[in-house]
CSV table of C-alpha atoms in Angstrom, one decimal:
chain,number,residue,atom,x,y,z
A,107,MET,CA,-4.1,23.6,-4.4
A,108,ASN,CA,-4.0,20.0,-3.1
A,109,TYR,CA,-2.6,17.8,-0.4
A,110,ASP,CA,0.8,17.0,-2.0
A,111,HIS,CA,2.8,15.4,0.8
A,112,ILE,CA,2.5,12.9,3.6
A,113,LEU,CA,4.2,14.1,6.8
A,114,ILE,CA,5.6,11.3,9.0
A,115,ARG,CA,6.3,11.8,12.8
A,116,TYR,CA,8.8,9.7,14.7
A,117,GLY,CA,7.9,8.0,18.0
A,118,GLU,CA,10.5,6.4,20.2
A,119,MET,CA,13.2,7.3,17.7
A,120,SER,CA,12.8,10.9,18.9
A,121,LEU,CA,14.3,9.9,22.3
A,122,LYS,CA,17.6,8.7,20.6
A,123,ARG,CA,20.4,11.2,20.8
A,124,ASN,CA,23.7,10.5,19.0
A,125,ASN,CA,22.3,7.4,17.3
A,126,ARG,CA,19.1,8.9,16.0
A,127,LYS,CA,20.6,9.3,12.5
A,128,ILE,CA,21.0,5.5,12.3
A,129,PHE,CA,17.3,4.9,13.1
A,130,VAL,CA,16.1,7.7,10.7
A,131,ASN,CA,18.2,6.3,7.9
A,132,GLN,CA,16.8,2.8,8.5
A,133,LEU,CA,13.2,4.1,8.6
A,134,HIS,CA,13.9,6.1,5.4
A,135,GLU,CA,15.1,2.9,3.7
A,136,ASN,CA,12.1,0.9,4.9
A,137,VAL,CA,9.6,3.5,3.7
A,138,ARG,CA,11.3,3.7,0.4
A,139,LEU,CA,11.1,-0.1,0.0
A,140,LYS,CA,7.5,-0.2,1.1
A,141,LEU,CA,6.5,2.4,-1.5
A,142,HIS,CA,8.7,0.9,-4.2
A,143,ASP,CA,5.8,0.2,-6.6
A,144,PHE,CA,4.5,3.8,-6.6
A,145,SER,CA,6.3,5.7,-9.4
A,146,GLY,CA,7.3,9.3,-9.1
A,147,ILE,CA,7.1,9.7,-5.3
A,148,LYS,CA,10.0,11.0,-3.3
A,149,VAL,CA,10.9,10.2,0.3
A,150,LYS,CA,13.0,12.8,2.2
A,151,ALA,CA,14.0,12.6,5.9
A,152,ASN,CA,15.5,14.9,8.4
A,153,ARG,CA,16.2,14.7,12.1
A,154,ASP,CA,12.5,15.3,13.2
A,155,ARG,CA,10.3,14.5,10.3
A,156,MET,CA,10.0,12.5,7.1
A,157,TYR,CA,8.1,13.7,4.0
A,158,ILE,CA,6.7,11.7,1.1
A,159,LEU,CA,6.2,13.9,-2.0
A,160,LEU,CA,3.2,12.4,-3.8
A,161,ASN,CA,3.8,13.9,-7.2
A,162,GLY,CA,0.2,13.4,-8.2
A,163,GLN,CA,-0.2,9.8,-6.9
A,164,ASP,CA,-3.5,8.8,-5.1
A,165,PRO,CA,-2.6,9.2,-1.4
A,166,GLU,CA,-5.0,6.5,-0.1
A,167,PRO,CA,-3.0,3.4,-1.0
A,168,ILE,CA,0.2,5.1,0.2
A,169,LEU,CA,-1.4,6.0,3.5
A,170,ASP,CA,-2.5,2.3,3.9
A,171,LYS,CA,1.1,1.2,3.3
A,172,CYS,CA,2.5,3.6,5.9
A,173,LYS,CA,0.3,2.0,8.6
A,174,ASP,CA,2.5,-1.2,8.6
A,175,VAL,CA,5.9,0.5,8.9
A,176,PHE,CA,7.4,0.2,12.3
A,177,GLY,CA,9.1,3.4,13.6
A,178,ILE,CA,6.2,5.7,12.5
A,179,GLN,CA,4.3,7.2,15.4
A,180,SER,CA,1.8,9.0,13.3
A,181,PHE,CA,1.4,10.5,9.8
A,182,SER,CA,-0.8,13.1,8.0
A,183,LEU,CA,-1.7,14.3,4.6
A,184,ALA,CA,0.0,17.7,4.3
A,185,ILE,CA,0.1,20.8,2.1
A,186,LYS,CA,3.6,22.2,1.7
A,187,THR,CA,3.8,26.0,1.2
A,188,ASP,CA,6.3,28.8,1.4
A,189,ASN,CA,6.9,30.6,4.7
A,190,GLU,CA,4.7,33.4,3.6
A,191,VAL,CA,1.7,34.5,5.7
A,192,GLU,CA,-0.6,34.8,2.7
A,193,ALA,CA,0.4,31.4,1.3
A,194,ILE,CA,-0.2,29.8,4.8
A,195,LYS,CA,-3.6,31.5,5.0
A,196,GLU,CA,-4.6,30.1,1.6
A,197,ALA,CA,-3.5,26.6,2.5
A,198,ALA,CA,-5.2,26.6,6.0
A,199,LEU,CA,-8.4,27.7,4.3
A,200,TYR,CA,-8.2,24.8,1.8
A,201,ALA,CA,-7.6,22.4,4.7
A,202,LEU,CA,-10.6,23.6,6.6
A,203,GLU,CA,-13.0,23.6,3.6
A,204,ASN,CA,-12.0,20.0,2.8
A,205,ALA,CA,-12.3,18.7,6.3
A,206,HIS,CA,-16.1,18.4,6.4
A,207,ALA,CA,-16.3,19.9,9.9
A,208,LYS,CA,-18.4,22.4,11.8
A,209,THR,CA,-15.9,23.4,14.5
A,210,PHE,CA,-12.1,23.9,14.3
A,211,LYS,CA,-9.0,25.1,16.1
A,212,VAL,CA,-5.7,26.2,14.7
A,213,THR,CA,-2.4,25.1,16.3
A,214,THR,CA,0.8,26.7,15.1
A,215,LYS,CA,4.2,25.3,15.7
A,216,ARG,CA,6.9,27.8,14.9
A,217,ILE,CA,10.0,25.7,14.6
A,218,ASP,CA,11.6,28.4,12.4
A,219,LYS,CA,12.4,31.1,15.0
A,220,GLN,CA,13.2,33.5,12.2
A,221,PHE,CA,9.5,33.6,11.2
A,222,PRO,CA,8.3,37.0,12.3
A,223,ILE,CA,5.0,36.0,13.9
A,224,GLY,CA,4.9,34.0,17.1
A,225,SER,CA,2.8,30.8,17.4
A,226,GLN,CA,-0.1,32.3,19.5
A,227,ASP,CA,-0.3,35.4,17.3
A,228,MET,CA,-0.3,33.2,14.2
A,229,ASN,CA,-3.2,31.1,15.6
A,230,GLN,CA,-5.2,34.3,15.9
A,231,VAL,CA,-4.2,35.5,12.4
A,232,LEU,CA,-5.2,32.2,10.8
A,233,GLY,CA,-8.3,31.8,13.0
A,234,GLY,CA,-9.6,35.2,12.0
A,235,HIS,CA,-8.8,34.5,8.3
A,236,LEU,CA,-10.7,31.3,8.4
A,237,LEU,CA,-13.8,32.7,10.1
A,238,SER,CA,-14.0,35.7,7.8
A,239,ASN,CA,-13.7,33.6,4.6
A,240,THR,CA,-16.1,30.8,5.5
A,241,GLU,CA,-19.7,30.5,6.7
A,242,GLY,CA,-21.1,28.1,9.3
A,243,TYR,CA,-17.8,27.4,11.1
A,244,THR,CA,-17.1,28.2,14.8
A,245,VAL,CA,-13.9,27.9,16.9
A,246,ASN,CA,-13.8,25.2,19.6
A,247,VAL,CA,-10.4,25.0,21.3
A,248,HIS,CA,-11.3,22.1,23.5
A,249,GLN,CA,-13.1,19.5,21.3
A,250,PRO,CA,-12.9,20.7,17.7
A,251,ASP,CA,-14.1,18.6,14.8
A,252,VAL,CA,-10.9,19.3,13.1
A,253,GLU,CA,-7.5,20.7,14.2
A,254,ILE,CA,-5.6,22.7,11.6
A,255,VAL,CA,-1.9,22.1,12.5
A,256,VAL,CA,0.6,24.5,11.0
A,257,GLU,CA,4.3,23.6,11.2
A,258,ILE,CA,6.5,26.5,10.2
A,259,ARG,CA,9.9,25.0,9.5
A,260,PRO,CA,13.1,26.7,8.1
A,261,GLU,CA,12.7,25.1,4.7
A,262,ALA,CA,8.9,25.3,4.4
A,263,THR,CA,5.5,25.3,6.1
A,264,TYR,CA,3.3,22.2,6.3
A,265,ILE,CA,-0.4,22.3,7.0
A,266,THR,CA,-2.3,19.2,8.1
A,267,SER,CA,-5.9,18.5,9.3
A,268,THR,CA,-5.8,14.8,10.2
A,269,LYS,CA,-3.5,12.6,12.2
A,270,ILE,CA,-3.3,8.8,11.5
A,271,LYS,CA,-1.8,6.5,14.2
A,272,GLY,CA,1.3,4.6,13.0
A,273,ALA,CA,2.6,1.2,13.9
A,274,GLY,CA,5.0,2.6,16.5
A,275,GLY,CA,8.1,0.7,17.7
A,276,LEU,CA,11.5,0.9,16.0
A,277,PRO,CA,12.4,0.6,12.3
A,278,VAL,CA,12.9,-3.1,11.3
A,279,GLY,CA,16.7,-3.6,10.9
A,280,SER,CA,17.7,-1.1,13.6
A,281,SER,CA,18.0,-3.8,16.3
A,282,GLY,CA,19.8,-6.7,14.6
A,283,LYS,CA,18.4,-10.0,13.4
A,284,SER,CA,16.7,-12.9,15.1
A,285,LEU,CA,15.8,-16.4,13.8
A,286,LEU,CA,12.1,-17.0,14.4
A,287,LEU,CA,11.0,-20.6,15.0
A,288,LEU,CA,7.7,-20.6,13.0
A,289,SER,CA,5.4,-23.6,13.6
A,290,GLY,CA,2.4,-22.5,11.6
A,291,GLY,CA,0.2,-22.1,14.7
A,292,ILE,CA,-1.3,-18.9,16.0
A,293,ASP,CA,1.4,-17.8,18.4
A,294,SER,CA,4.7,-17.8,16.5
A,295,PRO,CA,3.6,-15.4,13.8
A,296,VAL,CA,2.5,-12.9,16.5
A,297,ALA,CA,5.9,-13.4,18.2
A,298,GLY,CA,7.6,-12.6,14.9
A,299,TYR,CA,5.4,-9.5,14.5
A,300,LEU,CA,6.1,-8.2,18.0
A,301,THR,CA,9.8,-8.9,17.6
A,302,MET,CA,9.9,-6.9,14.4
A,303,LYS,CA,8.2,-4.1,16.2
A,304,ARG,CA,11.3,-3.7,18.3
A,305,GLY,CA,13.3,-3.1,15.2
A,306,VAL,CA,14.5,-6.7,14.7
A,307,LYS,CA,14.9,-8.1,11.2
A,308,LEU,CA,13.8,-11.8,11.0
A,309,GLU,CA,14.8,-15.0,9.3
A,310,VAL,CA,12.5,-17.9,9.7
A,311,ILE,CA,13.1,-21.6,10.5
A,312,HIS,CA,10.4,-24.2,10.0
A,313,PHE,CA,10.6,-28.0,10.8
A,314,HIS,CA,8.6,-30.3,8.6
A,315,SER,CA,8.2,-34.1,8.5
A,316,PRO,CA,7.1,-35.5,5.2
A,317,PRO,CA,5.1,-37.6,4.5
A,318,PHE,CA,3.4,-37.0,7.9
A,319,THR,CA,3.2,-33.3,7.0
A,320,ASN,CA,2.3,-32.2,3.4
A,321,GLU,CA,3.1,-29.5,1.0
A,322,ARG,CA,0.0,-27.5,2.0
A,323,ALA,CA,1.5,-27.2,5.5
A,324,LYS,CA,4.7,-25.7,4.0
A,325,GLN,CA,2.7,-23.3,1.8
A,326,LYS,CA,0.8,-22.3,5.0
A,327,VAL,CA,4.1,-21.3,6.5
A,328,LEU,CA,5.1,-19.4,3.4
A,329,ASP,CA,1.8,-17.6,3.5
A,330,LEU,CA,2.4,-16.6,7.1
A,331,VAL,CA,5.8,-15.3,6.2
A,332,ALA,CA,4.4,-13.4,3.3
A,333,ARG,CA,2.1,-11.6,5.8
A,334,LEU,CA,5.1,-10.8,8.0
A,335,THR,CA,7.0,-9.3,5.1
A,336,GLU,CA,4.3,-6.6,5.1
A,337,PHE,CA,6.1,-5.3,8.2
A,338,GLY,CA,9.7,-6.2,7.2
A,339,HIS,CA,10.0,-6.5,3.5
A,340,THR,CA,12.2,-9.6,2.7
A,341,ILE,CA,12.5,-12.7,4.9
A,342,GLN,CA,14.6,-15.7,4.4
A,343,VAL,CA,12.9,-19.0,5.2
A,344,HIS,CA,14.8,-22.2,6.2
A,345,MET,CA,12.8,-25.4,5.8
A,346,VAL,CA,14.3,-28.2,7.9
A,347,PRO,CA,13.5,-31.9,7.0
A,348,PHE,CA,12.9,-33.4,10.5
A,349,THR,CA,11.3,-36.8,9.7
A,350,ASN,CA,14.3,-39.0,10.5
A,351,LEU,CA,15.1,-37.3,13.8
A,352,GLN,CA,11.5,-37.2,14.9
A,353,GLN,CA,10.9,-40.9,14.1
A,354,LYS,CA,14.1,-41.9,16.0
A,355,ILE,CA,13.1,-39.8,19.0
A,356,HIS,CA,9.6,-41.2,18.9
A,357,GLN,CA,10.8,-44.8,18.7
A,358,HIS,CA,13.6,-44.7,21.3
A,359,ILE,CA,12.9,-42.0,23.9
A,360,PRO,CA,10.4,-42.7,26.6
A,361,HIS,CA,7.2,-41.1,25.5
A,362,GLY,CA,6.9,-38.8,28.4
A,363,TYR,CA,10.2,-37.2,27.5
A,364,SER,CA,10.0,-37.4,23.7
A,365,MET,CA,8.5,-34.0,23.3
A,366,THR,CA,11.3,-32.4,25.4
A,367,VAL,CA,14.0,-34.1,23.4
A,368,MET,CA,12.3,-33.1,20.2
A,369,ARG,CA,12.3,-29.5,21.2
A,370,ARG,CA,15.9,-29.6,22.3
A,371,MET,CA,16.8,-30.9,18.9
A,372,MET,CA,14.9,-28.1,17.2
A,373,LEU,CA,16.8,-25.6,19.3
A,374,ARG,CA,20.1,-27.2,18.5
A,375,ILE,CA,19.4,-27.0,14.8
A,376,SER,CA,18.1,-23.5,15.1
A,377,GLU,CA,21.3,-22.4,16.9
A,378,ALA,CA,23.4,-24.0,14.2
A,379,VAL,CA,21.6,-22.2,11.5
A,380,ALA,CA,21.8,-18.9,13.4
A,381,LYS,CA,25.6,-19.3,13.7
A,382,GLN,CA,25.9,-20.0,10.0
A,383,ARG,CA,23.8,-16.9,9.2
A,384,GLN,CA,25.5,-14.7,11.8
A,385,ILE,CA,22.2,-14.2,13.7
A,386,LEU,CA,22.5,-13.4,17.4
A,387,SER,CA,19.3,-14.6,18.9
A,388,LEU,CA,16.3,-17.0,18.5
A,389,THR,CA,12.6,-16.0,18.8
A,390,THR,CA,9.8,-18.3,19.8
A,391,GLY,CA,6.0,-18.0,20.4
A,392,GLU,CA,6.2,-19.6,23.8
A,393,SER,CA,3.7,-18.4,26.5
A,394,LEU,CA,4.4,-19.5,30.1
A,395,GLY,CA,2.2,-22.4,31.1
A,396,GLN,CA,0.3,-22.6,27.9
A,397,VAL,CA,1.3,-26.2,27.0
A,398,ALA,CA,3.5,-28.9,28.5
A,399,SER,CA,6.6,-27.7,26.6
A,400,GLN,CA,6.1,-24.2,28.0
A,401,THR,CA,6.3,-24.8,31.7
A,402,MET,CA,9.2,-23.3,33.6
A,403,GLU,CA,10.7,-26.8,34.0
A,404,SER,CA,10.3,-27.7,30.3
A,405,MET,CA,11.8,-24.4,29.1
A,406,HIS,CA,14.8,-24.9,31.5
A,407,ALA,CA,15.4,-28.4,30.2
A,408,ILE,CA,15.0,-27.3,26.5
A,409,ASN,CA,17.0,-24.2,26.8
A,410,ALA,CA,20.0,-26.1,28.4
A,411,VAL,CA,21.2,-27.0,24.9
A,412,SER,CA,21.7,-23.5,23.7
A,413,SER,CA,23.7,-20.5,24.9
A,414,TYR,CA,21.8,-18.2,22.5
A,415,PRO,CA,19.4,-15.6,23.9
A,416,VAL,CA,15.8,-16.7,23.2
A,417,LEU,CA,13.3,-13.9,22.7
A,418,ARG,CA,9.8,-14.8,23.9
A,419,PRO,CA,7.6,-11.7,23.3
A,420,LEU,CA,4.4,-13.7,24.3
A,421,ILE,CA,5.7,-15.1,27.5
A,422,ALA,CA,3.2,-13.2,29.7
A,423,MET,CA,0.3,-13.3,27.3
A,424,ASP,CA,-2.7,-15.7,27.2
A,425,LYS,CA,-4.6,-16.8,24.1
A,426,GLY,CA,-7.2,-14.2,24.7
A,427,GLU,CA,-4.5,-11.5,24.2
A,428,ILE,CA,-2.6,-13.3,21.4
A,429,ILE,CA,-5.6,-14.0,19.1
A,430,PRO,CA,-6.7,-10.4,18.7
A,431,ILE,CA,-3.2,-9.4,17.6
A,432,SER,CA,-3.1,-12.3,15.1
A,433,LYS,CA,-6.5,-11.1,13.7
A,434,GLU,CA,-5.2,-7.5,13.5
A,435,ILE,CA,-2.1,-8.5,11.6
A,436,LYS,CA,-4.1,-10.9,9.4
A,437,THR,CA,-2.3,-14.1,10.3
A,438,TYR,CA,-5.1,-15.8,12.2
A,439,ASP,CA,-7.1,-17.1,9.2
A,440,ILE,CA,-3.9,-18.6,7.8
A,441,SER,CA,-2.8,-20.1,11.1
A,442,VAL,CA,-6.1,-22.0,11.7
A,443,ARG,CA,-5.9,-23.8,8.3
A,444,PRO,CA,-6.2,-27.5,9.2
A,445,TYR,CA,-2.8,-28.8,8.1
A,446,GLU,CA,-0.7,-30.6,10.6
A,447,ASP,CA,2.9,-29.5,11.3
A,448,CYS,CA,5.6,-31.6,13.0
A,449,CYS,CA,4.7,-30.3,16.4
A,450,THR,CA,1.3,-31.9,16.2
A,451,ILE,CA,2.3,-35.4,15.2
A,452,PHE,CA,3.8,-38.1,17.4
A,453,ILE,CA,2.5,-36.2,20.4
A,454,PRO,CA,2.7,-38.4,23.5
A,455,ASN,CA,-0.4,-39.0,25.5
A,456,ALA,CA,1.1,-37.7,28.7
A,457,PRO,CA,4.1,-35.4,28.1
A,458,LYS,CA,6.2,-34.5,31.1
A,459,THR,CA,5.2,-31.0,32.3
A,460,LYS,CA,8.1,-31.0,34.8
A,461,PRO,CA,10.9,-32.9,33.0
A,462,ARG,CA,14.2,-33.3,34.9
A,463,LEU,CA,17.2,-32.2,33.0
A,464,GLU,CA,19.4,-35.1,34.2
A,465,LYS,CA,16.8,-37.6,32.9
A,466,VAL,CA,16.5,-35.8,29.6
A,467,GLU,CA,20.3,-35.9,29.2
A,468,PHE,CA,20.5,-39.6,30.2
A,469,PHE,CA,17.9,-40.6,27.6
A,470,GLU,CA,19.6,-38.6,24.9
A,471,ASN,CA,23.0,-40.1,25.7
A,472,GLN,CA,21.5,-43.6,25.0
A,473,LEU,CA,20.8,-42.5,21.4
A,474,ASP,CA,23.2,-41.3,18.7
A,475,LEU,CA,21.4,-38.5,16.9
A,476,GLU,CA,24.5,-36.8,15.5
A,477,GLU,CA,24.3,-38.2,12.0
A,478,ASP,CA,20.7,-37.4,11.6
A,479,PHE,CA,21.4,-33.9,13.1
A,480,GLN,CA,24.0,-33.2,10.4
A,481,GLU,CA,21.9,-34.7,7.7
A,482,ALA,CA,19.0,-32.4,8.6
A,483,LEU,CA,21.4,-29.4,8.5
A,484,GLN,CA,22.7,-30.4,5.1
A,485,GLN,CA,19.3,-30.8,3.6
A,486,ILE,CA,17.8,-27.5,4.7
A,487,GLU,CA,16.0,-25.7,1.9
A,488,THR,CA,16.2,-22.0,1.9
A,489,MET,CA,13.8,-19.6,0.2
A,490,GLU,CA,13.3,-15.9,0.1
A,491,VAL,CA,9.9,-14.3,0.5
A,492,THR,CA,9.6,-10.7,-0.5
A,493,ALA,CA,6.6,-8.4,0.1
A,494,ASN,CA,4.1,-8.6,-2.7
A,495,ARG,CA,6.2,-11.3,-4.4
A,496,SER,CA,6.1,-15.1,-4.3
A,497,ALA,CA,8.7,-17.3,-2.6
A,498,GLU,CA,11.9,-17.7,-4.6
A,499,PHE,CA,14.1,-20.6,-4.1
A,500,GLN,CA,17.8,-20.0,-3.3
A,501,ASP,CA,20.9,-22.1,-2.9
A,502,LEU,CA,20.7,-24.6,-0.1
A,503,LEU,CA,22.6,-23.8,3.0
């Protein structure tokens, strides 16, 4: 006998009614892609549970992979057995003897109402069997070292002795797609992660300004995207050459307003790419009041160029809340690499923290940026980053 399955429990998905099948199917696909490299395993889903048949594979690396899949509330190693009392007794005994515990409790869930023994009676049957066939164990129903959980379902019974917390949220791909403005700093990767946690599939747009930014800054962005693919498999990356626009803005817009105009141009280009890609929203790593471009007045002036919804999952967080998440998802060490991105060059000494929209529009109207805007769009370089695989160049947009 051995643990031969991983039992996956749904979280928020369980609250869905008529649409639950859509979420379950998406989670099934995401788990299947996540475990693509493990030969022989099978993934099966039903309305309430998902099961991974290990087929002799080492469970530890598979359990590690499951931790990064959104939509999973918790999961456990499980023994699958027939709905026969003696078979269940044998499996429960194996689970206890391999739990390295001193105290235990048994919790039976009789989902199969045709099973002849009720849940409470089954707890007593199994508890008595475990006590009479082991030495040194005692029952503790309040704070046991291990809880032997027995789920008796119509098709089979599953016995577990551990429960691992999952990533929660909704399966990536179940809530549409958003275009993440990824700068390379600490915040935007965290914003992407939290957006994916709500079931959103991402594409990424990054602005670079060679020769003021170098290839290592681009690689830094690709490395950040590679980390995010651990939570969402494949992500398209759109690299936008921004040098000409940025230089023209720096040279002709009053310095106090140059940052606002630059951000408005980034938003215009992002919206154009989103339209081309049939993406319905933009995502940013903005946090209210963190820097000059993230005041209420600045966001109002910048947002005025776009009718697209802008998702800002970090808006109420401070750095003390954002950094721990970036460390947890392993983007922090990449984000702090000392390579400049286009947001850190040509920074005015005193950017307007309360820019007036009519002034921004007045300064922009004195400058023809349309040709440079179209040129930047035409020269976008698109790549595909897939989990565990290097970036692959694709056709230009």
